[in-house]
Amino acid sequence: MASHIVGYPRMGPKRELKFALESFWDNKSSAEDLQKVAADLRSSIWQQMAAAGIKYIPSNTFSYYDQVLDATSMLGAVPPRYGWNGGEIGFDTYFSMARGNASVPAMEMTKWFDTNYHFIVPELGPDVNFSYASHKAVDEYKEAKALGVDTIPVLIGPVSYLLLSKPAKGVEKTFSLLSLLPKILPIYKEVIAELKAAGALWIQFDEPTLVLDLDSHQLQAFTAAYAELETTLSGLNVLIETYFADLTAEAYKTLTELKGVTAYGLDLVRGTQTIDLIKSNFPKGKYLFAGVVDGRNIWANDLASSLSTLQALEAVVGKDKLVVSTSCSLLHTAVDLVNETKLDDEIKSWLAFAAQKVVEVNALAKALAGQKDEAFFTANASAQASRKSSPRVTNEAVQKAAAALKDSDHRRATNVTARLDAQQKKLNLPVLPTTTIGSFPQTLELRRVRREYKANKISEDDYVKAIKEEIKKVVDLQEELDIDVLVHGEPERNDMVEYFGEQLSGFAFTVNGWVQSYGSRCVKPPIIYGDVSRPKPMTVFWSSTAQSMTKRPMKGMLTGPVTILNWSFVRNDQPRFETCYQIALAIKDEVEDLEKAGINVIQIDEAALREGLPLRKSEHAFYQKWAVHSFRITNCGVQDTTQIHTHMCYSNFNDIIHSIIDMDADVITIENSRSDEKLLSVFREGVKYGAGIGPGVYDIHSPRIPSTEEIADRINKMLAVLETNILWVNPDCGLKTRKYAEVKPALSNMVAAAKLLRTQLASAK
């Protein structure tokens, strides 16, 4: 029985690629140095999978930034502003598209489906001259083959590539991206021909958009694309891989009738209803790559349950046509549990990271072939039972409190207009008030202090002194820049979710459980294994300390319950909304303690609220109801004069704008600049928003420093669709990943732009 892995983490077990990328970007190492680190990681991954017995090993799933940008490079779809003149795309052009450069901004970045991974959105139009401009897929296949590993090259499928793209600036928004299919398929044919010539026997096309709500025209595009590729694909085994959700009956029919396709990869973890479609009608003679091992979470597979599912499927598709696989790429999980030295043995026995999932896939394949490892299965069953019965998982008081929440909608008693009036009397802010989103640059010295404190190398007194000094530096800088509402810079936090999880019960933490978010940015999601509560205040000391250093309003900075949920590895033994309500109650306690401590502005970030939106429209209403309810629970008890902010970043917000309004925050700051001010189109189309709003005026994920004039122009565009008295001026996101040499001039220009507009508005009266 064969086994397959959809994709594998790229960063390396100790984030080797992250550090190599950042060294290269900082001009501290060469392109050759970066390429060597990457080649060593690829070699290690391929050989690890081969040693584990995996038959179908992927190649071209490695990336220096993201796989969609790799496809853009392969197709030569470089926007003209990057000055690319043809030929093989090199690092300069590639990273300029991803990160921007001194003269031009980066391309838009958004979330990959409902994950915390991001991709660079292709900018396309009728005048794009596609050309075969990156041979990476072929090069990596040959590289693996030279190491003695025959792989399945993986490409983003042509239809999904177009459906994930957007019309370029200046192109009509109604432009049909699918009309470009005849222009990109010739490049796909060139790539396929080269892979065949190099000896490839299989090819994998990732077509994840098949799980979305697609109309008949979009489904027809899949049929047309693979019919056009059929001749070129002749002689190859072709796998179409989908993931993250069920297929509709129409999408399943389209998929299983595609010309020239040998195999179908289906997510049977998040797509359990797809099993019914398989059982009712699976094409004779085709392969099923059954995704039964979860690529999105870190819980050990229930091997007995998965084996039972596989045995039922085997009876439908045939013994020689069933391949055991992961539900999606393992990119979304941590790399290797072996590197976790501080997790206790009980919790560790409940987990499986990418390396362990590879072993699980192979163990299931062998068991299906009659070579069951009884000891491995017995240990797995024991761990499953331990998790179900462990007293550390359940807290009856928490469960009772969360269950009682369903009886109220937890709205604040006064409407937002009246609250804003009360807050303005207390805060006395100018028109177009300026603020930042929370974090300030995390210097090497600051990271050293936190690291040494965690390792017990410095005392708590020394740690508190160092953090207070950092807060004072950040407060003084903001006062010098004349920012209106200040933040303390979050020097005590490495990660916004990890920081809170460390102080809440029901959470566990890893040492090296890093997961790529975008580019070199990695996060270390907490593990929610049990019921959640707050034993003691988490941020009150630091926020109060910061407020004592200034007469200006100081924001208390919290992460919201939906974001903590969506940016954690969440327990899979109860519905997600129940866990979210538990977190909401814990954050509510913190909000009320901050208010008692004299903090008049409290930001509860819900950066990931949009990210958790289910891929199916039929499931949207239920998610939005409990997600928005969870946010309102956190702040329903505060006074009218306490101003509640929230923040959202890097998602498509337009389709949840009514839920954002329903959150009933006093002020929302929201990503805007990198998405061509797409957010503003909602207000142009007549949506009325009465609360304060700060669409980001510049992109913090790029090192580029915007001018005062550029920021003022953005603010003017906002003023064309938003009332002056509700508009805030702020960056897109937190400043943690930037350097002070970038932050100071950018914020200085931002404040100057706000003052310029205030003067113009005053003189116009």
Coordinates of N, CA and C in Angstrom, one line a residue, residues 159-239:
V159 N -6.0 26.8 -13.0 CA -7.3 27.4 -12.7 C -7.2 28.1 -11.3
S160 N -6.7 27.4 -10.3 CA -6.6 28.0 -9.0 C -5.7 29.2 -9.0
Y161 N -4.6 29.1 -9.8 CA -3.7 30.3 -9.9 C -4.5 31.6 -10.3
L162 N -5.4 31.4 -11.3 CA -6.1 32.5 -11.8 C -7.2 33.0 -10.8
L163 N -7.9 32.0 -10.2 CA -8.9 32.3 -9.3 C -8.4 33.0 -8.0
L164 N -7.1 32.8 -7.7 CA -6.5 33.4 -6.5 C -5.9 34.8 -6.9
S165 N -5.9 35.2 -8.2 CA -5.3 36.4 -8.6 C -6.3 37.6 -8.5
K166 N -5.9 38.8 -8.8 CA -6.7 39.9 -8.9 C -6.4 40.8 -10.1
P167 N -7.4 41.6 -10.6 CA -7.0 42.5 -11.7 C -6.0 43.5 -11.3
A168 N -5.0 43.7 -12.1 CA -3.9 44.7 -11.8 C -4.5 46.1 -11.7
K169 N -3.8 47.0 -11.1 CA -4.2 48.4 -11.0 C -4.4 48.9 -12.4
G170 N -5.6 49.6 -12.6 CA -5.9 50.1 -13.9 C -6.7 49.2 -14.8
V171 N -6.8 47.9 -14.4 CA -7.6 46.9 -15.1 C -9.0 46.9 -14.5
E172 N -10.0 46.9 -15.4 CA -11.4 46.9 -14.9 C -11.6 45.7 -13.9
K173 N -12.3 46.1 -12.8 CA -12.5 45.1 -11.7 C -13.4 43.9 -12.2
T174 N -14.1 44.2 -13.3 CA -15.0 43.1 -13.9 C -14.2 42.2 -14.9
F175 N -12.9 42.5 -15.1 CA -12.1 41.7 -16.0 C -12.1 40.2 -15.6
S176 N -12.4 39.3 -16.5 CA -12.4 37.9 -16.2 C -11.0 37.3 -16.2
L177 N -10.5 37.0 -15.0 CA -9.2 36.4 -14.9 C -9.1 35.1 -15.6
L178 N -10.2 34.4 -15.6 CA -10.2 33.0 -16.3 C -10.0 33.2 -17.8
S179 N -10.3 34.4 -18.3 CA -10.0 34.6 -19.8 C -8.6 34.4 -20.1
L180 N -7.7 34.5 -19.1 CA -6.2 34.4 -19.4 C -5.8 32.9 -19.5
L181 N -6.7 32.0 -19.2 CA -6.3 30.5 -19.3 C -5.6 30.2 -20.6
P182 N -6.1 30.6 -21.8 CA -5.3 30.2 -23.0 C -3.9 30.8 -23.1
K183 N -3.7 31.9 -22.3 CA -2.3 32.5 -22.3 C -1.4 31.8 -21.3
I184 N -1.9 31.2 -20.2 CA -0.9 30.6 -19.3 C -0.7 29.1 -19.6
L185 N -1.7 28.4 -20.2 CA -1.5 27.0 -20.5 C -0.3 26.6 -21.3
P186 N 0.1 27.5 -22.3 CA 1.3 27.1 -23.1 C 2.5 27.1 -22.2
I187 N 2.6 27.9 -21.1 CA 3.7 27.8 -20.2 C 3.7 26.6 -19.4
Y188 N 2.5 26.2 -18.9 CA 2.3 24.9 -18.2 C 2.8 23.8 -19.1
K189 N 2.4 23.9 -20.3 CA 2.8 22.8 -21.3 C 4.4 22.7 -21.4
E190 N 5.0 23.8 -21.4 CA 6.5 23.8 -21.4 C 7.1 23.2 -20.2
V191 N 6.5 23.5 -19.0 CA 7.0 23.0 -17.8 C 6.8 21.4 -17.7
I192 N 5.6 21.0 -18.1 CA 5.3 19.6 -18.1 C 6.2 18.8 -19.1
A193 N 6.5 19.4 -20.2 CA 7.3 18.7 -21.2 C 8.8 18.6 -20.6
E194 N 9.2 19.6 -20.0 CA 10.6 19.5 -19.4 C 10.6 18.5 -18.2
L195 N 9.6 18.4 -17.4 CA 9.5 17.4 -16.4 C 9.5 16.0 -16.9
K196 N 8.7 15.8 -18.0 CA 8.7 14.5 -18.6 C 10.1 14.1 -19.1
A197 N 10.7 15.1 -19.8 CA 12.1 14.9 -20.3 C 13.1 14.6 -19.3
A198 N 12.8 15.1 -18.1 CA 13.8 14.9 -16.9 C 13.5 13.5 -16.2
G199 N 12.4 12.9 -16.6 CA 12.1 11.5 -16.1 C 11.0 11.5 -15.1
A200 N 10.2 12.5 -14.9 CA 9.1 12.5 -14.0 C 8.1 11.5 -14.4
L201 N 7.5 10.7 -13.5 CA 6.5 9.8 -13.8 C 5.1 10.3 -13.3
W202 N 5.1 11.1 -12.3 CA 3.9 11.7 -11.7 C 4.1 13.2 -11.7
I203 N 2.9 13.9 -11.7 CA 2.9 15.3 -11.5 C 1.7 15.7 -10.6
Q204 N 1.8 16.6 -9.7 CA 0.7 17.0 -8.8 C 0.3 18.4 -9.1
F205 N -0.9 18.6 -9.4 CA -1.5 20.0 -9.5 C -2.3 20.3 -8.3
D206 N -1.9 21.3 -7.5 CA -2.8 21.7 -6.4 C -3.9 22.6 -6.9
E207 N -5.1 22.2 -6.8 CA -6.3 23.0 -7.2 C -7.2 23.1 -6.0
P208 N -6.7 23.8 -4.9 CA -7.5 24.0 -3.7 C -8.8 24.8 -3.9
T209 N -8.9 25.6 -4.9 CA -10.1 26.4 -5.1 C -11.3 25.5 -5.5
L210 N -11.1 24.3 -5.8 CA -12.2 23.4 -6.0 C -13.1 23.2 -4.8
V211 N -12.6 23.5 -3.6 CA -13.4 23.4 -2.4 C -14.3 24.6 -2.2
L212 N -14.1 25.7 -2.9 CA -14.9 26.9 -2.7 C -16.3 26.8 -3.4
D213 N -17.1 27.8 -3.1 CA -18.4 27.8 -3.8 C -18.2 28.4 -5.2
L214 N -18.1 27.5 -6.2 CA -17.8 27.9 -7.6 C -19.1 27.8 -8.4
D215 N -19.2 28.7 -9.4 CA -20.3 28.7 -10.3 C -19.9 27.8 -11.5
S216 N -20.9 27.6 -12.4 CA -20.7 26.6 -13.5 C -19.6 27.1 -14.4
H217 N -19.5 28.4 -14.6 CA -18.4 29.0 -15.5 C -17.1 28.6 -14.9
Q218 N -16.9 28.8 -13.6 CA -15.6 28.5 -13.0 C -15.3 27.0 -13.0
L219 N -16.3 26.2 -12.8 CA -16.1 24.7 -12.9 C -15.7 24.3 -14.3
Q220 N -16.3 25.0 -15.2 CA -16.1 24.6 -16.6 C -14.6 24.9 -17.0
A221 N -14.0 25.9 -16.3 CA -12.6 26.3 -16.6 C -11.7 25.1 -16.2
F222 N -12.0 24.4 -15.2 CA -11.2 23.2 -14.9 C -11.3 22.2 -16.0
T223 N -12.5 21.9 -16.4 CA -12.7 21.0 -17.5 C -11.9 21.4 -18.8
A224 N -12.0 22.7 -19.1 CA -11.3 23.2 -20.3 C -9.8 23.1 -20.2
A225 N -9.3 23.5 -19.0 CA -7.9 23.5 -18.8 C -7.2 22.2 -18.9
Y226 N -7.8 21.2 -18.3 CA -7.2 19.8 -18.3 C -7.4 19.1 -19.6
A227 N -8.5 19.5 -20.3 CA -8.7 19.0 -21.7 C -7.6 19.5 -22.6
E228 N -7.3 20.8 -22.4 CA -6.2 21.4 -23.2 C -4.8 20.8 -22.9
L229 N -4.6 20.4 -21.6 CA -3.3 19.8 -21.2 C -3.2 18.3 -21.4
E230 N -4.3 17.7 -21.8 CA -4.4 16.2 -21.9 C -3.2 15.6 -22.7
T231 N -3.0 16.1 -23.9 CA -2.0 15.6 -24.8 C -0.6 15.7 -24.2
T232 N -0.3 16.9 -23.7 CA 1.0 17.1 -23.1 C 1.2 16.2 -21.9
L233 N 0.1 16.0 -21.1 CA 0.2 15.1 -19.9 C 0.3 13.7 -20.2
S234 N 0.1 13.3 -21.5 CA 0.1 11.9 -21.8 C 1.4 11.2 -21.4
G235 N 1.3 10.1 -20.8 CA 2.5 9.4 -20.3 C 2.9 9.7 -18.9
L236 N 2.2 10.7 -18.3 CA 2.4 11.0 -16.9 C 1.2 10.6 -16.1
N237 N 1.4 10.2 -14.8 CA 0.3 10.0 -13.9 C 0.0 11.4 -13.3
V238 N -1.2 11.8 -13.3 CA -1.6 13.2 -12.9 C -2.4 13.1 -11.7
L239 N -2.0 13.8 -10.6 CA -2.7 13.9 -9.4 C -3.2 15.3 -9.2

